[in-house]
Short mmCIF file of C-alpha atoms in Angstrom, two decimals:
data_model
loop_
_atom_site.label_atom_id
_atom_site.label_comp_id
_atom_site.label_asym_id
_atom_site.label_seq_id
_atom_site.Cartn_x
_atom_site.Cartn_y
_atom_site.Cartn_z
CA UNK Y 1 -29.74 -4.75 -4.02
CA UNK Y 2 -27.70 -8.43 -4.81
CA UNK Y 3 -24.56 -9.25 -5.61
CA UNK Y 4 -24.30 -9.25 -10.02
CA UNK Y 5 -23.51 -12.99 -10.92
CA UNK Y 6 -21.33 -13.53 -13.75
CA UNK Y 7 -19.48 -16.72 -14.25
CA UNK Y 8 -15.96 -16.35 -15.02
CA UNK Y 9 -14.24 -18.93 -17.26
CA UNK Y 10 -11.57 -20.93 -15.67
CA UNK Y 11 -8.14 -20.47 -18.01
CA UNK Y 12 -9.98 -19.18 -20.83
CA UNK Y 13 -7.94 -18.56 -24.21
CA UNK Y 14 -10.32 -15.92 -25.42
CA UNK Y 15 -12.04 -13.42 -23.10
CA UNK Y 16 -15.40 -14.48 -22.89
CA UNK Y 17 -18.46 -11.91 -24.24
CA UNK Y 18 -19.43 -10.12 -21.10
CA UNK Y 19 -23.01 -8.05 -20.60
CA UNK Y 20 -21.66 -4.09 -21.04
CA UNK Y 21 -23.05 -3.76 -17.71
CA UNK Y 22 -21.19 -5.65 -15.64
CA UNK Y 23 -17.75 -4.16 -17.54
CA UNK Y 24 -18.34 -0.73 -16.79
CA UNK Y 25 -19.57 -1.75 -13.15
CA UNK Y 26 -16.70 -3.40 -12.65
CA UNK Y 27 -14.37 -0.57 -14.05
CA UNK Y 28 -15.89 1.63 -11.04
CA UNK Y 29 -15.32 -0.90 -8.26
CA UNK Y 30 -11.84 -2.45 -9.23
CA UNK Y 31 -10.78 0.93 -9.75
CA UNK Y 32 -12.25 2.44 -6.66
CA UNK Y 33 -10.56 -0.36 -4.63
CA UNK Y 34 -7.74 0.15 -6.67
CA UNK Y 35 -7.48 3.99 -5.61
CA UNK Y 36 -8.16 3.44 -1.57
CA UNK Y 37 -4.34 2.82 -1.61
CA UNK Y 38 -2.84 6.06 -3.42
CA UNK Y 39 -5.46 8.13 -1.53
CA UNK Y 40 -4.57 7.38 1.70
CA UNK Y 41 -0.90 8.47 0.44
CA UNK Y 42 -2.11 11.19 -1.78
CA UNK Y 43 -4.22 12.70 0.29
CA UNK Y 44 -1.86 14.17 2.80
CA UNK Y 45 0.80 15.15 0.66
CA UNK Y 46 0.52 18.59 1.28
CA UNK Y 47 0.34 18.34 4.91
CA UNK Y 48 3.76 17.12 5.30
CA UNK Y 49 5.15 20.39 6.47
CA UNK Y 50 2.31 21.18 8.36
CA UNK Y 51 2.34 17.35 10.22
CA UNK Y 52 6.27 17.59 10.97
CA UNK Y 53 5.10 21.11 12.53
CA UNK Y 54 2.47 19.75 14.81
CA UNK Y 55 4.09 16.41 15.97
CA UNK Y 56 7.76 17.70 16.48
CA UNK Y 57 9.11 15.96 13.70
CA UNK Y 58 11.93 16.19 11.22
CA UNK Y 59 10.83 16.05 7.10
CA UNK Y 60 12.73 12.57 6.94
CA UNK Y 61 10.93 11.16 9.55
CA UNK Y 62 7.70 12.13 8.68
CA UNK Y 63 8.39 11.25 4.69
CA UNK Y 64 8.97 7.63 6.61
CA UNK Y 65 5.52 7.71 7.14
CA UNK Y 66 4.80 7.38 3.28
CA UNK Y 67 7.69 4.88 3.18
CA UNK Y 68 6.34 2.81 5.92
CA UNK Y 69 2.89 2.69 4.66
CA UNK Y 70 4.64 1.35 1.46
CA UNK Y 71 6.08 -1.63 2.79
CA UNK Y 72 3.13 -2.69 4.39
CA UNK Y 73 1.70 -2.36 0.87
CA UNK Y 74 4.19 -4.79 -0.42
CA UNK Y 75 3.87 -7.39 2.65
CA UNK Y 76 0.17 -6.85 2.60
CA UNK Y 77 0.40 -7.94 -0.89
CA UNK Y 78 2.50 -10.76 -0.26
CA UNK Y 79 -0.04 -12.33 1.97
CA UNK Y 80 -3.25 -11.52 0.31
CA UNK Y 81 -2.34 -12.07 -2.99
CA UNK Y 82 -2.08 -16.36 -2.17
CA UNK Y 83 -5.01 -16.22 0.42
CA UNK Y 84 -7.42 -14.59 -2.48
CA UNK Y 85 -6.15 -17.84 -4.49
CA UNK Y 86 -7.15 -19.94 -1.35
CA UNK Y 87 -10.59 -18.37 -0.28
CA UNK Y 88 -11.49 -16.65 -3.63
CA UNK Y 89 -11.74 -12.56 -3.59
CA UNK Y 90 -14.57 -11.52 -1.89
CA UNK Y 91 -13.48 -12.39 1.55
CA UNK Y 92 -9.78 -11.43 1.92
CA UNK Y 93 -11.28 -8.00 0.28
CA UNK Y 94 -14.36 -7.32 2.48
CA UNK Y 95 -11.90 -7.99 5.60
CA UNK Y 96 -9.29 -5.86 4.63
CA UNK Y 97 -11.47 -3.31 3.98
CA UNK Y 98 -12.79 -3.09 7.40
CA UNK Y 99 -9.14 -2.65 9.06
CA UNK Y 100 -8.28 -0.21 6.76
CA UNK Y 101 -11.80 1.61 7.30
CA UNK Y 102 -10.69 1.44 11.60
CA UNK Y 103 -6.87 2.25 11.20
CA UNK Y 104 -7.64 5.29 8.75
CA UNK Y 105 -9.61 6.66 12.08
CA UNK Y 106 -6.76 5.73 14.26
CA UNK Y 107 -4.41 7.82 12.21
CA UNK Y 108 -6.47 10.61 12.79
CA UNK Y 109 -5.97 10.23 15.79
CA UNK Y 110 -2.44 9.93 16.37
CA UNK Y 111 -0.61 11.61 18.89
CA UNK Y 112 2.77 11.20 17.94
CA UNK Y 113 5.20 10.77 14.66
CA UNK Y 114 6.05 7.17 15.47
CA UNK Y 115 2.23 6.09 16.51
CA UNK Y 116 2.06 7.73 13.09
CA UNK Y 117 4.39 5.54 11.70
CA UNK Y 118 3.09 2.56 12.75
CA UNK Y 119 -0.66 3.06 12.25
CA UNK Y 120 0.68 4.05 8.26
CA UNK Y 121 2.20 0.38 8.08
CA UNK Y 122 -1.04 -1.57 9.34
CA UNK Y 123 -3.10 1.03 6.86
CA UNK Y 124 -0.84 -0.60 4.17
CA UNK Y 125 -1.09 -3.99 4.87
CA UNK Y 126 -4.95 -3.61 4.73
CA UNK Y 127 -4.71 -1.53 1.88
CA UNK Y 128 -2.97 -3.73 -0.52
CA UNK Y 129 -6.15 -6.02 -0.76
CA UNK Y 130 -7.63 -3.79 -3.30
CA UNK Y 131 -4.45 -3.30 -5.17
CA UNK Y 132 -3.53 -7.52 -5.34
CA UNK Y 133 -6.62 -8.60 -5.48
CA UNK Y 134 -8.37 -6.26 -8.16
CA UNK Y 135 -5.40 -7.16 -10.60
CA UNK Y 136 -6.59 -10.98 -9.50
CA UNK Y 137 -10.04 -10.38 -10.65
CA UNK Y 138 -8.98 -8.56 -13.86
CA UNK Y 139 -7.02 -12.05 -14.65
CA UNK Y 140 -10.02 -14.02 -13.31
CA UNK Y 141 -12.31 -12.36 -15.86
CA UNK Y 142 -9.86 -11.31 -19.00
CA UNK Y 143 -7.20 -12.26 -21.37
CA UNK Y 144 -4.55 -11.48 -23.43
CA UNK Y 145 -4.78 -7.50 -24.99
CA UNK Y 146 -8.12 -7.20 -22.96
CA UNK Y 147 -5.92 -7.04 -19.75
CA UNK Y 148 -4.30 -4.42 -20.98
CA UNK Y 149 -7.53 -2.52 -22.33
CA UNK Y 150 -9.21 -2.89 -18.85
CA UNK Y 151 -6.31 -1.97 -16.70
CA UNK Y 152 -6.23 1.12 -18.63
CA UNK Y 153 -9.89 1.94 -17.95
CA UNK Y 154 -9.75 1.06 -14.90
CA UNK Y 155 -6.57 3.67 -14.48
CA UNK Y 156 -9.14 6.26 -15.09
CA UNK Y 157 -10.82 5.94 -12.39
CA UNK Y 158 -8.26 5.20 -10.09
CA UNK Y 159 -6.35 8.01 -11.14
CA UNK Y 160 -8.85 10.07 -9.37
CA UNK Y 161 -7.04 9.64 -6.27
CA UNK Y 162 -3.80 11.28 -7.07
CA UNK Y 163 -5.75 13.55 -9.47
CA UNK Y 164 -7.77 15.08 -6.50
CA UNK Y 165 -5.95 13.86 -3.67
CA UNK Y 166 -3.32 16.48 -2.98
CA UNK Y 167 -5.82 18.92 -4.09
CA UNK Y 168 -8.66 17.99 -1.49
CA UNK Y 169 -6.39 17.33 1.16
CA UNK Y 170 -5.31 21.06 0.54
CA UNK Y 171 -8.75 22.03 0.67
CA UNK Y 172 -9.27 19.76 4.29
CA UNK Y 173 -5.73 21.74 5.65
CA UNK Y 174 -7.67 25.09 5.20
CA UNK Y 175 -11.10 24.01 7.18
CA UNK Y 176 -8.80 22.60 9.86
CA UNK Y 177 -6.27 20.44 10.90
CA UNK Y 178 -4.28 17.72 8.73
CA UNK Y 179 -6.37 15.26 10.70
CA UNK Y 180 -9.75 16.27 8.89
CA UNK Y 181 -7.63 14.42 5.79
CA UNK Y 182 -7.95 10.63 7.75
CA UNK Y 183 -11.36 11.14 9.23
CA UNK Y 184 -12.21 12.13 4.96
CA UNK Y 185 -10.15 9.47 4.43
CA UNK Y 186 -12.35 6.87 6.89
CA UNK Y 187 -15.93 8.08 5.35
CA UNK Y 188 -14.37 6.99 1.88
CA UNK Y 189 -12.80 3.57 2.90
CA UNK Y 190 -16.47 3.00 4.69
CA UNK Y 191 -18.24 4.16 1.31
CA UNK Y 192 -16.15 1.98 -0.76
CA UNK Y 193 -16.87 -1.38 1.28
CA UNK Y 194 -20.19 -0.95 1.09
CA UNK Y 195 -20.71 -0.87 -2.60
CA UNK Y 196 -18.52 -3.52 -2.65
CA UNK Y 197 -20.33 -5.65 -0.73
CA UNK Y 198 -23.29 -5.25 -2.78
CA UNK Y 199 -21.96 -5.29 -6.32
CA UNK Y 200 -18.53 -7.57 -6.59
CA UNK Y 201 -19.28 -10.98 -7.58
CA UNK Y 202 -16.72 -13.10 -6.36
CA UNK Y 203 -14.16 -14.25 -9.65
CA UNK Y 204 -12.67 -16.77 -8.47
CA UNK Y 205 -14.49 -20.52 -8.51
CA UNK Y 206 -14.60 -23.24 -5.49
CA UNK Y 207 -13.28 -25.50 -8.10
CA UNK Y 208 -10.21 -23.67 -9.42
CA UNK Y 209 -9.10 -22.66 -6.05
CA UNK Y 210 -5.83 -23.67 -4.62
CA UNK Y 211 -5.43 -25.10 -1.16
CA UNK Y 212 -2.67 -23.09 0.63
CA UNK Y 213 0.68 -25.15 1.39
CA UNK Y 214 3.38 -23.32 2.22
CA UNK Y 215 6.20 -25.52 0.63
CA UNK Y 216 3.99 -24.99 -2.77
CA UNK Y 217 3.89 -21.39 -2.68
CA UNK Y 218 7.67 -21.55 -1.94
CA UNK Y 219 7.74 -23.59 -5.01
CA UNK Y 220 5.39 -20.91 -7.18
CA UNK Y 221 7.62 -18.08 -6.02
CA UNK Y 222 10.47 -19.25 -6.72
CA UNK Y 223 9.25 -19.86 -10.01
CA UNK Y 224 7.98 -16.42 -10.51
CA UNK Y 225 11.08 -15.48 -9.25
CA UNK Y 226 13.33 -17.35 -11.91
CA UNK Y 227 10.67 -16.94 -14.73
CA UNK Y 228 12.12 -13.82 -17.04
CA UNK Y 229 8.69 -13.30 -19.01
CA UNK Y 230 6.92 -12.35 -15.27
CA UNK Y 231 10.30 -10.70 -13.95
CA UNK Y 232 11.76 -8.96 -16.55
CA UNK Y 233 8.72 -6.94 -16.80
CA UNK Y 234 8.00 -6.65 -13.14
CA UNK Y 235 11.43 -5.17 -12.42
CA UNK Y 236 10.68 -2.35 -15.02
CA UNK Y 237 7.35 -1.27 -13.11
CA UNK Y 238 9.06 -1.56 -9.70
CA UNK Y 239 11.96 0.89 -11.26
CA UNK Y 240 9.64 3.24 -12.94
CA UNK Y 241 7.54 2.92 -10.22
CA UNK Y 242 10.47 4.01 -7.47
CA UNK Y 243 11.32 6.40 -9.79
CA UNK Y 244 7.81 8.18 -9.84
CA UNK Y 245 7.27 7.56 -5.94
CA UNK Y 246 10.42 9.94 -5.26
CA UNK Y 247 8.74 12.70 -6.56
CA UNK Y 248 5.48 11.60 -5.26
CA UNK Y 249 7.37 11.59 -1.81
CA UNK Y 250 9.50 14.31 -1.99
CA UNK Y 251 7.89 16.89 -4.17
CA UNK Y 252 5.84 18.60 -1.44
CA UNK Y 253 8.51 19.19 0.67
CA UNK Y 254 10.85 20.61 -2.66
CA UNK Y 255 8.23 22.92 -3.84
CA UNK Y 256 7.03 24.61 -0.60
CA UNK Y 257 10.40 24.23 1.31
CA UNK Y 258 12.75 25.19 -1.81
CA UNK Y 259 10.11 26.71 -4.26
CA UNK Y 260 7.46 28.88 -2.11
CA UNK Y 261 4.75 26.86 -3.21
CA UNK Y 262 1.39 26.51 -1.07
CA UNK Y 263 -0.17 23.35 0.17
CA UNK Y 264 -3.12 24.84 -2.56
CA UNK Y 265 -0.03 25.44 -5.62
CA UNK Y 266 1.40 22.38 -4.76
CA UNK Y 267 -1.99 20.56 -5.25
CA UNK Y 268 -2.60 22.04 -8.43
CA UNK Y 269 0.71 21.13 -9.85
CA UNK Y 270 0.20 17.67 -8.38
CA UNK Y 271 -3.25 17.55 -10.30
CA UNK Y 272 -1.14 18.58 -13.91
CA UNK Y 273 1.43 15.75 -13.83
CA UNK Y 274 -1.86 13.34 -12.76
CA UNK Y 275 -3.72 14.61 -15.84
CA UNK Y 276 -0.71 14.07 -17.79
CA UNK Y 277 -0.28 10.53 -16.77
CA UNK Y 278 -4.49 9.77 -17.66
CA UNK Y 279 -3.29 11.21 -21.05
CA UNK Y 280 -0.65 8.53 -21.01
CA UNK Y 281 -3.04 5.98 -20.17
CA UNK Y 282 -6.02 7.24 -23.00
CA UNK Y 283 -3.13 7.03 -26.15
CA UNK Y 284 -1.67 3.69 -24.68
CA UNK Y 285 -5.67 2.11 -24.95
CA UNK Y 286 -5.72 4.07 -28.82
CA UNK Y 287 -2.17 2.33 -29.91
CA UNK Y 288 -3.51 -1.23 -28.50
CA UNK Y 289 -4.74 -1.39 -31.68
CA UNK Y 290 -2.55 -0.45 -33.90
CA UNK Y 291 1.12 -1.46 -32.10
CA UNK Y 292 2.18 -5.02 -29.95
CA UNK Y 293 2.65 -3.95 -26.32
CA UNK Y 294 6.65 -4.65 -26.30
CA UNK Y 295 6.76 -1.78 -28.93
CA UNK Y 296 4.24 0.35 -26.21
CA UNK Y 297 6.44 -0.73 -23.43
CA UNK Y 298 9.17 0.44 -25.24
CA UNK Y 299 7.60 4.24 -26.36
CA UNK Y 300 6.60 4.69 -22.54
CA UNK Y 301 9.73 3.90 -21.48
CA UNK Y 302 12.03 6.50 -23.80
CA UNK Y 303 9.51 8.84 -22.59
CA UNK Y 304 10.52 8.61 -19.01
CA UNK Y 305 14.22 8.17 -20.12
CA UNK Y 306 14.28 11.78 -22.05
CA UNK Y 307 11.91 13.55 -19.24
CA UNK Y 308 14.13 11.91 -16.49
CA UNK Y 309 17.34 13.26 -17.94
CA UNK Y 310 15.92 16.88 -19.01
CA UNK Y 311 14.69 16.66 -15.03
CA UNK Y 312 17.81 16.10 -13.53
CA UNK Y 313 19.39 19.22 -16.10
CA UNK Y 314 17.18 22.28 -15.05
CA UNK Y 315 19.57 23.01 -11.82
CA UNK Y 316 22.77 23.09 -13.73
CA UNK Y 317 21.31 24.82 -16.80
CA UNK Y 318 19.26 27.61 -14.55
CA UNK Y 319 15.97 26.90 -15.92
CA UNK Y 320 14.94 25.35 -12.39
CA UNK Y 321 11.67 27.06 -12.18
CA UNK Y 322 8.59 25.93 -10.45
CA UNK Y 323 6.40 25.93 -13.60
CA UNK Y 324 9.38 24.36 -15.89
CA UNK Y 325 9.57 21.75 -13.05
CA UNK Y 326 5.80 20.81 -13.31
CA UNK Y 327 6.25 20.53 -17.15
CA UNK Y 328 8.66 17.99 -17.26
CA UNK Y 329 7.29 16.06 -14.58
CA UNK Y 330 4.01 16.09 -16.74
CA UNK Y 331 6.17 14.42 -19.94
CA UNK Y 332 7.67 11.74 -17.62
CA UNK Y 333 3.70 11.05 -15.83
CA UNK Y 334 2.94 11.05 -19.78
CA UNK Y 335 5.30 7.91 -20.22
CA UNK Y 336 4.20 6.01 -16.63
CA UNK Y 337 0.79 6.11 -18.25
CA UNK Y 338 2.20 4.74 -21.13
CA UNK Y 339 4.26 2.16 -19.06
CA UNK Y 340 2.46 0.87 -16.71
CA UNK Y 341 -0.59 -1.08 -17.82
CA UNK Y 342 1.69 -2.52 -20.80
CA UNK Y 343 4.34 -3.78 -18.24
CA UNK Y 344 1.91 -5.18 -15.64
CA UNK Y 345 -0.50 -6.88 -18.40
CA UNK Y 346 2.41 -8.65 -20.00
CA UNK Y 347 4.06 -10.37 -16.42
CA UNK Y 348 0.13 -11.03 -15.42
CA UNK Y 349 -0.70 -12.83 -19.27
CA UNK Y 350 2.60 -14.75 -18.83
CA UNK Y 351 1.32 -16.49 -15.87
CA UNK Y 352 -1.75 -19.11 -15.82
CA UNK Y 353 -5.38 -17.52 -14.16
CA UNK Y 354 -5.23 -20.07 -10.91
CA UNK Y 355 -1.57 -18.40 -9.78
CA UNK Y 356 -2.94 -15.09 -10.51
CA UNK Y 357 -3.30 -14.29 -6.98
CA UNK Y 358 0.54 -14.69 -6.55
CA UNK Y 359 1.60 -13.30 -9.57
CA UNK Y 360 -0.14 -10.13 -8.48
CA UNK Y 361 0.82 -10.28 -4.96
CA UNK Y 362 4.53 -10.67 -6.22
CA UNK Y 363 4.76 -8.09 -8.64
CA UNK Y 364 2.82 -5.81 -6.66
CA UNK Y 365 5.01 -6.30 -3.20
CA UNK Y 366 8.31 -5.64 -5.88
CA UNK Y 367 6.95 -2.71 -6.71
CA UNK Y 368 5.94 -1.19 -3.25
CA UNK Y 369 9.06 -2.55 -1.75
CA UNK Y 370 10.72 -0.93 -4.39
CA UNK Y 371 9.23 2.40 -4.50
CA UNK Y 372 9.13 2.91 -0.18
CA UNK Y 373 12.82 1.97 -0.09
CA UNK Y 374 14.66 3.36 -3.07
CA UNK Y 375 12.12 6.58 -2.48
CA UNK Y 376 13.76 7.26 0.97
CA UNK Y 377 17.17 8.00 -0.86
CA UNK Y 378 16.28 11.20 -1.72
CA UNK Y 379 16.22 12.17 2.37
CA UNK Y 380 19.05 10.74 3.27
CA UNK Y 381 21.73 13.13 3.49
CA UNK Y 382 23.25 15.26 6.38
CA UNK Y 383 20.32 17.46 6.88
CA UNK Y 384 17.88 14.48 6.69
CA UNK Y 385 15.70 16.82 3.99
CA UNK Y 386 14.63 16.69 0.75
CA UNK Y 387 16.14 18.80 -1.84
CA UNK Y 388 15.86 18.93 -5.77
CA UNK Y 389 19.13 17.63 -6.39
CA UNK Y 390 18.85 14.89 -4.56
CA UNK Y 391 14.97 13.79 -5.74
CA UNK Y 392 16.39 14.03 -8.95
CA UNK Y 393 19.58 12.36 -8.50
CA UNK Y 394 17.72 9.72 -7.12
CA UNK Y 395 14.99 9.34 -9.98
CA UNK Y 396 17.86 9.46 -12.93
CA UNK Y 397 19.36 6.80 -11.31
CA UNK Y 398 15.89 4.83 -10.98
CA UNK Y 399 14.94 5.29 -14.62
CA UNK Y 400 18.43 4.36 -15.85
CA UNK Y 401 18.08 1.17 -14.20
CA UNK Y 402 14.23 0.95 -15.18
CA UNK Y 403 15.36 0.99 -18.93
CA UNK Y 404 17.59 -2.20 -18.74
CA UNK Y 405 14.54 -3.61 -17.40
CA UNK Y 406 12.62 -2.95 -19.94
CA UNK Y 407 15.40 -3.73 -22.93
CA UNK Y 408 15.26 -7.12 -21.61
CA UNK Y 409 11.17 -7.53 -21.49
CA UNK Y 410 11.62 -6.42 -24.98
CA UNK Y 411 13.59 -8.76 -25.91
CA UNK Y 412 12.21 -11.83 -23.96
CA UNK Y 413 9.00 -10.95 -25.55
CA UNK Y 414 10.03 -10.60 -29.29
CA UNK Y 415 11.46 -13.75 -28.94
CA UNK Y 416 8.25 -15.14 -27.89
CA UNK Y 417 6.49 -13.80 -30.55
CA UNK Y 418 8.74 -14.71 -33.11
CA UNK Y 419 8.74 -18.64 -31.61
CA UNK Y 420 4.62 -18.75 -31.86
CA UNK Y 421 4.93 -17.16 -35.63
CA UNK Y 422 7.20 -19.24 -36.31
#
């Protein structure tokens, strides 16, 4: 078996006609990359309880874990994102892989909360490879709508994680202890590097590389920082995406804790909302067609708004059942799958393919930042648990802020199309 070779174009303005082929094979292993990263959070999500049990823990501290494995998502990103510019994908990828294969063991391992803890941060620095970089390779390879089109495949199979995560790690709690879910967790990570190894061409040429100097990627990030086309658009996914991550977070504890859900029930309802949000992500690639993405942006985003608000109602009004829960959570999923792939592709197009490592690396360690701090909210009261008035608290106040974000994309973006019509 060899490596595929396909030469990217450097800075294209039209995507290039690529063999079917290598597009769907590339779907698969950008999205299997792509879906290392919410496995190894997904996976143990209905172990919680059962981990705070076994280690001594509290619920906050052992929700930290999730947190902590976030931020070293976002640093992770930060660093890989402008070495994949430097030393083209394939490298920075295969490397990462192998420490995340190694530290997935070590968690299941780990003998205490705060080994726990730690081992969860190094898992998400190595992790964020195949988030950063895969959205590098997409930009390498594709332009303008296309982005969009094959971030939205490539959901579908990275969906998979959170789709079956919660409900296979259920399945691993019943043949044994929460460990089995890392070892599982290690095969996968192994499995994953070796197809890559054998079928990723690498996207990036020797001659559109950038050498790394640190003064010039202060200079590029500041900016991305002070460019409103790449940050108006970034802020809305790191909102929507904090928003989202609080009930990712916080929802096993809420349903089994407040709710009598099993680690099984929880799973399945875990599995609805992730169905929902592929639905999302199928009608956003059918109204590429037919509607500009500001006007998709915009649809995904009153979606959340309306779902958010009816969430944050059911205690007051009564109607704070488990099953009433898991349908509005599956309306707001519906509008993240909406969201997403319109907000990323539009800060990704508005930056040039030989910063596209940063870009990414940027907008993904925003996000992750964003969604393991603001996430952590929703524990931090006087009993240091999670309860459904504070996990929704938290997320109304996320998606409020997310929709200012995305007024302002909006708007930065109409202008922009109005200036090139005009």
């Amino acid at each position: 078996m060899s490596v595929v070779s396909v030469k990217p174009a450097v800075g294209p303005t039209q995507t290039p006609s690529y063999p079917r082929r290598f597009v769907v094979l590339l779907v698969f292993v950008l999205g299997a990359l792509t879906a290392l990263g919410p496995l190894a959070s997904d996976l143990y999500l209905p172990a919680f309880p059962e981990i705070a049990n076994q280690l001594g823990s509290t619920e906050a501290r052992i929700q930290l874990t999730m947190t902590s494995m976030m931020l070293g998502l976002a640093l992770g990103q930060a660093i890989l994102g402008p070495l994949s510019d430097r030393y083209g994908r394939r490298k920075p990828l295969l490397i990462s892989g192998a420490i995340f294969t190694v530290v997935s063991l070590a968690c299941a391992l780990a003998p205490t909360a705060d080994i726990l803890l730690i081992l969860r941060f190094v898992q998400g620095l190595a992790g964020a490879a195949g988030m950063v970089i895969a959205r590098a390779v997409i930009r390498d390879f594709f332009e303008g709508d296309d982005i969009a089109r094959f971030i939205s495949k490539m959901m579908l199979v990275t969906m998979l994680a959170p789709l079956l995560g919660p409900i296979l790690g259920a399945q691993l709690l019943e043949l044994g202890s929460w460990r089995f879910i890392f070892i599982f967790l290690t095969v996968a990570s192994a499995i994953t590097m070796i197809f890559l190894y054998f079928t990723l061409p690498e996207s990036l040429p020797k001659e559109a590389r950038r050498d790394f100097n640190l003064a010039e990627f202060g200079r590029t990030v500041g900016q991305l920082l002070r460019d409103g086309a790449f940050m108006a658009p970034v802020m809305a996914v790191g909102f929507s995406f904090a928003m989202m991550f609080t009930y990712i977070s916080g929802f096993s504890f809420v349903s089994q804790n407040s709710y009598g859900a099993t680690p099984q029930t929880f799973g399945l309802i875990f599995a609805i909302t992730t169905i929902a949000l592929v639905i999302g992500n199928q009608v956003n690639i059918l109204l590429i067609r037919f509607i500009r993405s500001s006007t998709r942006l915009a649809i995904g985003c009153a979606i959340n708004t309306i779902s958010v608000i009816a969430l944050f109602a059911l205690q007051p009004l009564g109607l704070d059942t488990l099953w009433t829960i898991t349908g509005v959570l599956a309306v707001l999923m519906f509008g993240v799958g909406v969201l997403f792939p319109n907000a990323g592709s539009m800060a990704m197009t508005s930056q040039p393919p030989p910063i596209a490592g940063t870009a990414s690396a940027i907008m993904g360690c925003i996000q992750m930042a964003m969604g393991g701090s603001l996430a952590a909210l929703a524990s931090m009261n006087h009993a240091s648990e999670v309860t459904f008035t504070s996990m929704t608290t938290v997320m109304l106040g996320l998606g409020l802020v997310a929709v200012v974000a995305v007024a302002f994309t909006v708007r930065i973006y109409r202008a922009r199309e109005q200036a090139l019509a005009a």
